[in-house]
XYZ file of C-alpha atoms in Angstrom:
494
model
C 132.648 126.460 51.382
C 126.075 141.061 48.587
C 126.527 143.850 47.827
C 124.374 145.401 50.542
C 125.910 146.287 53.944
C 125.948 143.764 56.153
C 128.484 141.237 57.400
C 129.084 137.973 59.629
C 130.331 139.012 62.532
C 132.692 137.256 65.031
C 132.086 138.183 68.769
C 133.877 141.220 69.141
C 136.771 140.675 66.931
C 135.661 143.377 64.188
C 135.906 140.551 61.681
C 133.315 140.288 58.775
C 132.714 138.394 55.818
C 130.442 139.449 52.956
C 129.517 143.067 52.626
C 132.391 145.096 50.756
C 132.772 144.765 46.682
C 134.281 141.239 46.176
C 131.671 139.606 49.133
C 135.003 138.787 50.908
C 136.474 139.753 54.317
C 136.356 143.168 55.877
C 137.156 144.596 58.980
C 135.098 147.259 60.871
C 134.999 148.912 64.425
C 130.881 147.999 65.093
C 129.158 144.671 65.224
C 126.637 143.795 62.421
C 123.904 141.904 61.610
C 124.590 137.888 59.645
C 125.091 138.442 56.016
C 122.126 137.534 54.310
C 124.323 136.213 51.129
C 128.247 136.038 49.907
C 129.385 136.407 46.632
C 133.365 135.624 45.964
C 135.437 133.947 48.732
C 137.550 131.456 50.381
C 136.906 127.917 51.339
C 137.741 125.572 54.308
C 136.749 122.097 52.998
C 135.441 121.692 49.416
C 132.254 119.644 50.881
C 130.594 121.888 53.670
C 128.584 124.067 51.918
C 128.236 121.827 48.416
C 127.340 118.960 50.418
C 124.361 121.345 50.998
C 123.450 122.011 48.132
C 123.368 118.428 46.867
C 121.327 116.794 49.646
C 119.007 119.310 50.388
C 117.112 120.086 46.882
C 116.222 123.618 47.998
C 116.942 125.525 44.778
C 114.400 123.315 42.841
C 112.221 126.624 41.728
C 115.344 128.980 41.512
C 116.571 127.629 37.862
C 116.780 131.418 36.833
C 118.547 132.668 39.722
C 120.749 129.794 40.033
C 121.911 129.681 36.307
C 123.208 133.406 36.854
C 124.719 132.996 40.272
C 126.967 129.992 39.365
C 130.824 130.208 38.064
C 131.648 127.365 35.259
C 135.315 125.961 34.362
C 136.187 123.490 31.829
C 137.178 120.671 34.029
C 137.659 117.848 31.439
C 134.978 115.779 33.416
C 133.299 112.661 31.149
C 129.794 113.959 31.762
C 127.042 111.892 32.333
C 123.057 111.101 31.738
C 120.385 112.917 33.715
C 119.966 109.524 35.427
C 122.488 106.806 36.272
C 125.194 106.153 38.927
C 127.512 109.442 39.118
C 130.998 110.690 40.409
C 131.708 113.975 41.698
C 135.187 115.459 42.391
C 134.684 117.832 45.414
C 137.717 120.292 45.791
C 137.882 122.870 48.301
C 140.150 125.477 46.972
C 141.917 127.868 49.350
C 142.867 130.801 47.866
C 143.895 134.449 49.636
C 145.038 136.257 46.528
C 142.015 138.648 47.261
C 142.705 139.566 51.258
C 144.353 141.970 52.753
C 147.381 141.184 54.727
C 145.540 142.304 57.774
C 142.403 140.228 56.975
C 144.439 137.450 56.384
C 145.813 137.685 59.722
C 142.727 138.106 61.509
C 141.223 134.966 60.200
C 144.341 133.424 60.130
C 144.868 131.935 56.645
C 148.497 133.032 55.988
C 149.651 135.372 53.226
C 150.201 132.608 50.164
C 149.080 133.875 47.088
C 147.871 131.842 44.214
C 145.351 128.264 44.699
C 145.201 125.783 46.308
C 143.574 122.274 47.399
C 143.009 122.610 50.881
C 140.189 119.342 50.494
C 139.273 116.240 48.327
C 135.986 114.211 48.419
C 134.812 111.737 45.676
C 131.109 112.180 46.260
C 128.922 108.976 44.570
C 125.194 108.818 43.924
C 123.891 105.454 43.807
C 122.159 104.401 40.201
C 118.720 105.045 41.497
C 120.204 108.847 43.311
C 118.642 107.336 46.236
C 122.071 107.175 48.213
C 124.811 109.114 48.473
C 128.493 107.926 49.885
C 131.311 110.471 50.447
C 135.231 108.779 50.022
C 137.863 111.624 51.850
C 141.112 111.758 49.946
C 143.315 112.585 52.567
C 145.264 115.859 51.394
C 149.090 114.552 52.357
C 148.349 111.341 50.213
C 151.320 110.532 48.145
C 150.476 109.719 44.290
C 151.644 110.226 41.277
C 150.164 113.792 39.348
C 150.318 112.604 35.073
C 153.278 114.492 33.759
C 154.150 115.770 37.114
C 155.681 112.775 38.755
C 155.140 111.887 42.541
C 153.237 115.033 44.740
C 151.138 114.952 47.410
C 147.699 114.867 45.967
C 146.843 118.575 46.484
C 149.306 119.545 44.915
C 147.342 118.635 41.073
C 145.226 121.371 41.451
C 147.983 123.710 41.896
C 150.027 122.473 39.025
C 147.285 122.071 36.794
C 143.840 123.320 37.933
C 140.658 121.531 38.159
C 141.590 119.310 34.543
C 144.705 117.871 36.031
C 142.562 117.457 39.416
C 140.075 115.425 37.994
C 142.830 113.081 35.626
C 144.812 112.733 38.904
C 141.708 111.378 41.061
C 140.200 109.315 37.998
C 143.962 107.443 37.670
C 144.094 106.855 41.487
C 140.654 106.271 42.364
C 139.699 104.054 39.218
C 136.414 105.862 38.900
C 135.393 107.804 36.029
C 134.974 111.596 37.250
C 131.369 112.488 35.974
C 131.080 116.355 37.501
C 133.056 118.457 39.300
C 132.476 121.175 41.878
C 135.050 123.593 43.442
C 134.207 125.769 45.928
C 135.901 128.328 48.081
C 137.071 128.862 51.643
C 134.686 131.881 53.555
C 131.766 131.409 51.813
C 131.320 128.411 54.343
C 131.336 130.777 56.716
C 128.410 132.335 55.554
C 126.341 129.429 54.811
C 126.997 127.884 58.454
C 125.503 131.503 59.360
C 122.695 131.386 57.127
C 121.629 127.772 58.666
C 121.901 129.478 62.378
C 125.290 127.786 62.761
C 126.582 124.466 63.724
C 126.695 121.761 66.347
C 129.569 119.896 66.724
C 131.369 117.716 69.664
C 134.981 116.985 70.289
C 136.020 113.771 72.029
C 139.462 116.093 72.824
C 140.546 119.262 74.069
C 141.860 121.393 70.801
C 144.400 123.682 71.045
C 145.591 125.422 67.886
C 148.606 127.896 68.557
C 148.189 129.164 64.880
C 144.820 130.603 64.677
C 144.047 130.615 69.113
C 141.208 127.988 68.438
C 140.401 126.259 71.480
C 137.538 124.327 72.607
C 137.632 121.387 75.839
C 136.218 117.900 75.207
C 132.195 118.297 74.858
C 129.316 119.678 72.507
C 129.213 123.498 70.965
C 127.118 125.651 68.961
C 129.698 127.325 66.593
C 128.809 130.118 64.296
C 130.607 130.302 60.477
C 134.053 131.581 61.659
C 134.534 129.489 64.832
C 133.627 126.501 62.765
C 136.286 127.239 60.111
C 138.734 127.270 62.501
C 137.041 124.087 63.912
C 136.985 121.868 60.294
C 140.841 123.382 59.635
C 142.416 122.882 62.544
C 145.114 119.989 62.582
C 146.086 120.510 66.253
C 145.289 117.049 67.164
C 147.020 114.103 67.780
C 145.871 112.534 64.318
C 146.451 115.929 62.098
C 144.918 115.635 58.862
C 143.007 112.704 59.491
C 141.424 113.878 63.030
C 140.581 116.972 60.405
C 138.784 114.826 57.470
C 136.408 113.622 60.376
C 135.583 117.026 61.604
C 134.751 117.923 58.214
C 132.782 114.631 57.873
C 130.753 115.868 61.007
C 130.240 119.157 59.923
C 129.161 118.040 56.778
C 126.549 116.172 58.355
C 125.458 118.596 60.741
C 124.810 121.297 57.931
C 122.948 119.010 56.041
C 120.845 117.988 59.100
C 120.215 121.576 59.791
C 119.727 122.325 55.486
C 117.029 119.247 55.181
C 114.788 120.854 58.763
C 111.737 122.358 58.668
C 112.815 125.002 60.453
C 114.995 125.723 57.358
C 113.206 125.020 54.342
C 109.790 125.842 56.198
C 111.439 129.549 56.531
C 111.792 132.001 53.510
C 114.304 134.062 55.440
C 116.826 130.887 55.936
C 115.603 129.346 52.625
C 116.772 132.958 50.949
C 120.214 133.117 52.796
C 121.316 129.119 52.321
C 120.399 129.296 48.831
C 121.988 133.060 47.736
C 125.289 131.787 50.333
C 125.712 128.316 48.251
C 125.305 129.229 44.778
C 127.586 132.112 45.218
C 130.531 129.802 46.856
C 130.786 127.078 44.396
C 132.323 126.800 40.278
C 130.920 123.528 38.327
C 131.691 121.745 35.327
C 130.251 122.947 32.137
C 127.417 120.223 31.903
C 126.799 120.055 35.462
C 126.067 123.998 35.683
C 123.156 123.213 32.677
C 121.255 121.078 34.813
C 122.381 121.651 39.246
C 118.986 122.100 39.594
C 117.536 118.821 37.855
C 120.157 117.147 40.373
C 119.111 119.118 43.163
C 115.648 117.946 42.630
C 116.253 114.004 41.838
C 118.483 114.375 45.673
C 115.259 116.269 47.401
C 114.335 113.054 48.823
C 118.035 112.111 50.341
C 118.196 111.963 54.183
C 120.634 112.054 56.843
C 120.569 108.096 57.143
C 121.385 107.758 52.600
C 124.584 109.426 52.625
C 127.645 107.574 54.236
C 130.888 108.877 54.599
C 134.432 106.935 54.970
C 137.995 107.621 53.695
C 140.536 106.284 51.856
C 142.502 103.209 53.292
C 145.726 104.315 54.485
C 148.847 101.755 54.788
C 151.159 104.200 55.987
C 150.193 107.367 58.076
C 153.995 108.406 58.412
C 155.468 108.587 55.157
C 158.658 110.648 54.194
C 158.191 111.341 50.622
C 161.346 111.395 48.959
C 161.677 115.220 49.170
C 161.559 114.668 52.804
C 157.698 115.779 53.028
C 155.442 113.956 55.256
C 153.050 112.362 53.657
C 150.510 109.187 53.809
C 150.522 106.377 51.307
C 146.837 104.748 50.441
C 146.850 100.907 51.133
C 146.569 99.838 47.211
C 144.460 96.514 47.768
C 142.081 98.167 50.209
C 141.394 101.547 48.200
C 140.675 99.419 44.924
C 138.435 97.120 47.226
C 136.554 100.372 48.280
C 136.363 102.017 45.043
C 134.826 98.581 43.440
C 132.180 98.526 45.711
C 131.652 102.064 45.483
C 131.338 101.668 41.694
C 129.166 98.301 42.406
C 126.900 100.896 44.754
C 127.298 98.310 47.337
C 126.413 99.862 51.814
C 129.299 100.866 53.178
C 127.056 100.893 56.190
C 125.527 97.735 57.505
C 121.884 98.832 58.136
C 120.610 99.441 61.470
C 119.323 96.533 63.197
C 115.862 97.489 65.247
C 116.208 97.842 68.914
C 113.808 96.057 70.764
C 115.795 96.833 74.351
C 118.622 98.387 75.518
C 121.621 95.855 75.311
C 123.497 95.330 78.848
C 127.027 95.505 78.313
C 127.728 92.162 78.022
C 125.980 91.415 74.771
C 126.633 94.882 73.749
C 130.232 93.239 73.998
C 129.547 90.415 72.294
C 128.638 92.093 68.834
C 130.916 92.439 65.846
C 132.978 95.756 66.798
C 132.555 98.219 64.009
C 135.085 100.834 64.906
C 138.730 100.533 64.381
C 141.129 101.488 67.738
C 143.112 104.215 65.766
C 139.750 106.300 65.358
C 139.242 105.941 68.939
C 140.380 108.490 71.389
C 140.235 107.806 74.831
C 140.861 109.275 78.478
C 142.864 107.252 80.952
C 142.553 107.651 84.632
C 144.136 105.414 87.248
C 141.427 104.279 89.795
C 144.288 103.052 92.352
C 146.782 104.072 95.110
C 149.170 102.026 92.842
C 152.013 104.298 91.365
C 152.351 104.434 87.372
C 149.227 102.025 86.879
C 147.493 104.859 84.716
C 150.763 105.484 82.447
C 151.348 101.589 81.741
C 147.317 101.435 81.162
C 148.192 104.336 78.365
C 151.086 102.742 76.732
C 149.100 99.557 76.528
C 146.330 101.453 74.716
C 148.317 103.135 72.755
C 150.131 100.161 71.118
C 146.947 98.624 71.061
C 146.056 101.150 68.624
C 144.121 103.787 70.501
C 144.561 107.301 70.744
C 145.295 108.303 74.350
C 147.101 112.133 73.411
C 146.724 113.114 77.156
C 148.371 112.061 80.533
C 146.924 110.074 82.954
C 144.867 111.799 85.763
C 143.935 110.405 89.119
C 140.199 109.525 90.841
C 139.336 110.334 94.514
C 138.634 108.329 95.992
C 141.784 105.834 94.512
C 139.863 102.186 95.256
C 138.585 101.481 91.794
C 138.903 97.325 92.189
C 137.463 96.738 88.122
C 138.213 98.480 85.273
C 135.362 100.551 84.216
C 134.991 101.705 80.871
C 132.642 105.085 80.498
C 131.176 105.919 77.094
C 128.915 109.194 76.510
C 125.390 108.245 74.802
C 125.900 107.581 70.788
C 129.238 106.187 71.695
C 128.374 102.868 72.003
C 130.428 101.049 68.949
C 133.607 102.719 70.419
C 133.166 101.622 74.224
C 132.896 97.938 73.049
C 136.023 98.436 71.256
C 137.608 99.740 73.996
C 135.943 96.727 76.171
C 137.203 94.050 73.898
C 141.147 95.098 73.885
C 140.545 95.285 77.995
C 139.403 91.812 79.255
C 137.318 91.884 82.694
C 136.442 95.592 81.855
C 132.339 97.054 82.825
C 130.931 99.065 80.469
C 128.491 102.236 81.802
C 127.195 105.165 79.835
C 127.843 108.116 81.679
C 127.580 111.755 81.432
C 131.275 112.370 80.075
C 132.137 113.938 76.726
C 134.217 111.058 75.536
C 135.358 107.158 76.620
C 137.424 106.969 79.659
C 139.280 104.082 81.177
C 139.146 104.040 85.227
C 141.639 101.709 85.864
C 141.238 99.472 88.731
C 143.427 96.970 90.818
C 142.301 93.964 88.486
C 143.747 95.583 85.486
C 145.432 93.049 83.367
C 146.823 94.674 80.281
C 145.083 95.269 76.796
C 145.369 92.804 73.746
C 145.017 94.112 70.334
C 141.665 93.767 68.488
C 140.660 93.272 64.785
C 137.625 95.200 63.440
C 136.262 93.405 60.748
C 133.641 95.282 57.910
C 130.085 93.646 58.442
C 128.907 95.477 55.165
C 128.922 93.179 51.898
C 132.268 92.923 49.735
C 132.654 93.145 45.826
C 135.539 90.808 46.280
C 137.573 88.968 48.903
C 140.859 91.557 50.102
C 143.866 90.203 50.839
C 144.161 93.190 53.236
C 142.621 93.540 56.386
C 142.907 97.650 56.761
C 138.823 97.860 55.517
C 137.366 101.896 55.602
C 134.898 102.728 58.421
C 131.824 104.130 57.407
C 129.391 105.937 59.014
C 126.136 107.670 57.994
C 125.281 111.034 58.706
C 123.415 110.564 60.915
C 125.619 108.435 62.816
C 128.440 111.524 62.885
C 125.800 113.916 64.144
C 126.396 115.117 67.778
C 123.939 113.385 70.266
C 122.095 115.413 72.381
């Protein structure tokens, strides 16, 4: 996530971010042009605008520039060789220390003062820098902090700053921390802005009470503030976790957008993305020497090289001992995930080539590739037959799915099969969905997420096991394996 006059503005709120002394928030009665650049601000997920800066390798000619613009800590990080595989912490820090109480309450961050970890990604770069795979540390995860005891794992930065950060990630993780890179909440906003925004899709409705977020189940263009409130939001039926992959598709968005032509074909967008990044983000010591030599070695990296997954979880409904809730990590998976991550072993099993479109029956047939619990879907009874639709959802939802809404009803009601519909770039979810309901058709459709019609032959749902095609360092004894995608794979389809 200048010091000349203009701001990001949002709609007609009189909100803007960049502009006054600190390149912070300010408010003002008119509407003014995107900020060109941001100097010191806030952050919403460590990776957004980082993520950026890594994969795209736009400041390759800026070493000058770059080496001025960039804040350094001492983050007890091991270092590493120009070359070689690497580890990066990623924190997104959310401090408000610097906001006015009325600023904070028009962007709605609350009136803490001090830092804190609002995000953690463990960012890897294969030994050749040819690939790139992103591990999410969920931000509720319960470990222990060295010389701090038990704490959810946010709470390290907090207590110690970036040094106890990194020891806390290296200890759970296994990984040796190579770099580090904070970076703070609202300069996101402005680099979203400076790349012309963001696309993103929801497969819900969102409804955040706190900040008055809301969005219905489909595809949107969001500018920097509206996508803050997009990657922070927890108002979902998975919290946290529903959050980590909004921030995964962001992430992936703004680097699709960073690595165009229309952006780094563009000295205007070139100017803004590059002044917006470098202004958001504090490194390590050695990694501030040479961000540019990096930059340049990951010019190359596309969409389809950088994966993305998160840490195994065993339980998603843990009450800490000081009666927080909390998740724990499932201990035989994550050290499963980190070894092969270490071993730079595909998370992603590499597209097969498509000769024809699959029908749905040996669409079916495949190995399923995405778990039930990161599946939300729509039910809708497709009968005259009274409570079909809310069985159908209690079904699902032991089954493992997420069904957060009520049932609704077709006209007319004389659905005889179960159909399931699936958007385009859905497909690895539908055939989930497909294989816990027996008998069910399959049929890409224009809706913005899968939907069960329930029809007369509906026999219940049987749970499903999603197994992880990619290669394994070593044989788990558990079966709760990450799902991975690629960035390209989390971008919104058109």
């Amino acid at each position: 996530m200048s010091d000349d006059d203009s701001g990001v503005h949002v709609g007609d709120s009189g909100v803007h971010v960049g502009g006054d002394a600190y390149g912070g928030v300010r408010l003002s009665q008119r509407r003014t042009k995107r900020a060109r650049s941001s100097a010191r601000s806030l952050m919403v997920t460590g990776a957004l605008s980082s993520a950026v800066l890594l994969g795209s390798g736009v400041l390759w000619f800026l070493s000058t520039y770059a080496s001025s613009q960039i804040k350094r800590v001492n983050a007890g990080t091991v270092g590493s060789d120009a070359r070689g595989a690497m580890n990066i912490l990623l924190v997104g820090v959310d401090k408000r220390d610097d906001l006015t109480r009325k600023q904070q309450n028009q962007l709605h961050l609350g009136r803490e003062v001090g830092q804190r970890s609002d995000t953690m990604m463990v960012i890897h770069l294969s030994e050749d820098h040819s690939k790139v795979t992103v591990v999410s540390l969920p931000r509720d995860s319960w470990v222990d902090i060295p010389g701090k005891g038990t704490h959810k794992i946010n709470s390290a930065y907090s207590l110690g700053g970036a040094k106890l950060a990194v020891r806390t990630v290296q200890n759970v993780t296994g990984l040796p921390i190579n770099h580090y890179i904070e970076v703070n909440v609202l300069g996101f906003i402005n680099v979203v802005d400076a790349l012309g925004g963001v696309s993103v899709c929801t497969p819900v409705a969102i409804n955040d009470l706190h900040t008055k977020f809301q969005l219905q189940p489909g595809t949107y263009e969001l500018d920097g503030v509206k996508a803050l409130f997009y990657a922070r939001t927890r108002a979902t039926a998975r919290s946290d976790l529903d959050r980590i992959d909004r921030q995964q598709q962001v992430i992936s968005a703004l680097l699709q957008r960073a690595l165009s032509g229309g952006t780094l074909a563009n000295p205007a967008k070139l100017g803004g993305l590059v002044s917006s990044t470098l202004k958001t983000i504090t490194v390590d010591d050695a990694l501030a020497k040479d961000v540019l030599g990096l930059a340049d070695q990951l010019k190359d990296v596309s969409t389809d090289d950088v994966a993305f997954t998160t840490v195994p979880l065993a339980d998603v409904n843990y009450t800490a001992p000081t009666g927080e809730s909390a998740v724990l990590w499932d201990k035989p998976a994550s050290r499963d995930l980190f070894k092969r991550v270490a071993a730079d072993e595909p998370l992603v099993k590499p597209a097969a080539s498509k000769s024809a479109t699959p029908t749905p029956s040996a669409s079916s047939a495949q190995a399923l590739t995405v778990a039930p619990e990161r599946i939300v879907v729509r039910v809708v009874n497709g009968t005259a037959i009274t409570g079909l639709g809310a069985r159908t959802r209690t079904d699902l939802r032991k089954a493992g799915f997420q069904v957060p809404d009520a049932p609704g009803d077709t006209t007319p009601r004389d659905h005889t099969d179960t159909v399931i519909r699936y958007p385009a770039g859905r497909e690895d979810s539908a055939r989930t969905v497909a294989a816990a309901i027996p008998g069910a058709d399959l049929r890409q459709a224009d809706v913005p997420g899968i939907e069960v019609i329930v029809g007369s032959k509906y026999n219940g749902t049987k749970k499903v096991t999603v197994k992880d095609d990619s290669p394994a360092a070593t044989p788990s004894a558990s079966t709760n394996a990450p799902v991975a995608k690629t960035a390209t794979q989390n971008i919104c389809k058109k």
